[in-house]
């Protein structure tokens, strides 16, 4: 696997201070793959959101945990897999945000999962009980429009 | 580490925050602090100029949601201006233009504050 | 005069409305009638396929808002699919993706209905 | 004025059955002016919304009133003026729609004015007391992005 030129991996500790490295890593990979500036921005934002959620929720802000980010490029398919070893998560019950409610209750959150779904063509969570969680974010090279419907 | 800076200005009773760089989960607390300070000083007429804001994630957007109610309750507002297309796109995807006044130019936001009388 | 047609289909307990042509203030009443009929017949699991919908104005969007509450109260839903980029843009500007399930393909909407159990 | 090649005018009776002619008229003019397909669609939708509102609100669905639509093209500026002789209207108090409220109360309306503002670079209402109302919709040829912020 390590010899496969189409897979690139980056590991970070669970600290928000590392998010910018993750964005740079993803932007470079997405740029090489041939995405537009807009798509590159959208993909790296989605990966930022996924990593932010892992830091905040899966690891509950513990700063010494590991997050493994892999980019898998196949024909027309740009896939980012993000693995963590923290609390598992099932996003099916997550509703789109209600901004007016958030504003009324000084709520800061609840935007990330919806945003990831809009920014990518596919967002899938899975977990291996007792082992790890994985989120797969996929963007198709030839897809228009650059923003997804759900 | 992401580079993010906040600069403060004041003009005609309106408080202007210039954002520069990357606003993500790491730097969002700086913006929290800036808003908290304005509220403590009872400065409720706020423009956030995003001309030099390169990047925003939902952690940054969250800060705007957290303070808007207090600001508006005090007859003020947080108006936004000068966003790049890239930054605007993130606000737009989440429906912010339905709830926040987002202007192309800072002076339009300023005019709006001046035509609506202060509390 | 704007040309607008509605075609009905049914499959696996889901009612599919195909829209074709121009949905504006002139033709929106036809869509009202279609939804009223479905509700009278207690058909609450609805997909609106917009593949051949060329145009929509806010009068058309309004119809979707008017019936969604009754449909959801009865454990159904109105899901949308197959919109052109142009038609999707109008829904998007008004924040509909935050409140409605809009799918690229009809079969995804169908799958969603099937994986959530009926009332 | 009639000789000015840069002004084109269309008159319709206040009936929704005429909206499609208005859209065709505007689309043709905006296309000639050099707008992208997306901009053409946005401008003609905005004009549809303005005319729909005049029919419904200014004329309260009376079918025999007049609406005058003029296109004024100057350098880089595409302006549509729509004149009616019905009830006057001040849009400053119109708030953006609250979709959840609309849904809960089976409300169909309240989307048009906000949509016009998002679709065009400038939307201005004025009225000459006892004479007519006018709405001016402006789109700049060289402006990006194609959707306005307010
Ligand atoms: N990777 C994750 N691990 C565990 N829980 C998560 C994860 N991502 C999201 N969640 C849960 O889903 C909720 C919604 O996430 P999100 O939309 O990103 O909003 P926010 O993180 O700002 O609360 C979170 O509040 C959290 O409870
Ligand atoms: N041209 C007009 N003349 C008079 N009143 C208008 C006009 N346009 C809009 N209005 C008023 O503004 C309100 C909001 O308009 P709009 O956002 O288009 O929603 P809707 O027309 O669906 O109610 C209308 O309900 C109406 O009261």
mmCIF file of C-alpha atoms in Angstrom, chain B residues 5 18-19 23 26 31-32 35 42-43 51 65 67 70 74 82 90 108:
data_model
loop_
_atom_site.group_PDB
_atom_site.id
_atom_site.type_symbol
_atom_site.label_atom_id
_atom_site.label_comp_id
_atom_site.label_asym_id
_atom_site.label_seq_id
_atom_site.Cartn_x
_atom_site.Cartn_y
_atom_site.Cartn_z
ATOM 1 C CA UNK B 5 -5.652 38.963 12.871
ATOM 2 C CA UNK B 18 -11.264 44.087 10.100
ATOM 3 C CA UNK B 19 -10.599 40.377 9.784
ATOM 4 C CA UNK B 23 -10.817 31.986 10.666
ATOM 5 C CA UNK B 26 -8.276 27.419 16.116
ATOM 6 C CA UNK B 31 -13.213 36.620 17.332
ATOM 7 C CA UNK B 32 -15.268 35.567 20.369
ATOM 8 C CA UNK B 35 -17.237 40.479 20.264
ATOM 9 C CA UNK B 42 -21.924 48.467 24.991
ATOM 10 C CA UNK B 43 -20.821 48.898 21.394
ATOM 11 C CA UNK B 51 -11.807 42.141 2.768
ATOM 12 C CA UNK B 65 -24.619 33.406 15.468
ATOM 13 C CA UNK B 67 -23.649 37.313 19.506
ATOM 14 C CA UNK B 70 -27.605 40.323 22.194
ATOM 15 C CA UNK B 74 -29.766 46.399 22.128
ATOM 16 C CA UNK B 82 -16.326 43.107 1.492
ATOM 17 C CA UNK B 90 -19.724 29.547 2.806
ATOM 18 C CA UNK B 108 -23.133 50.651 2.260
#
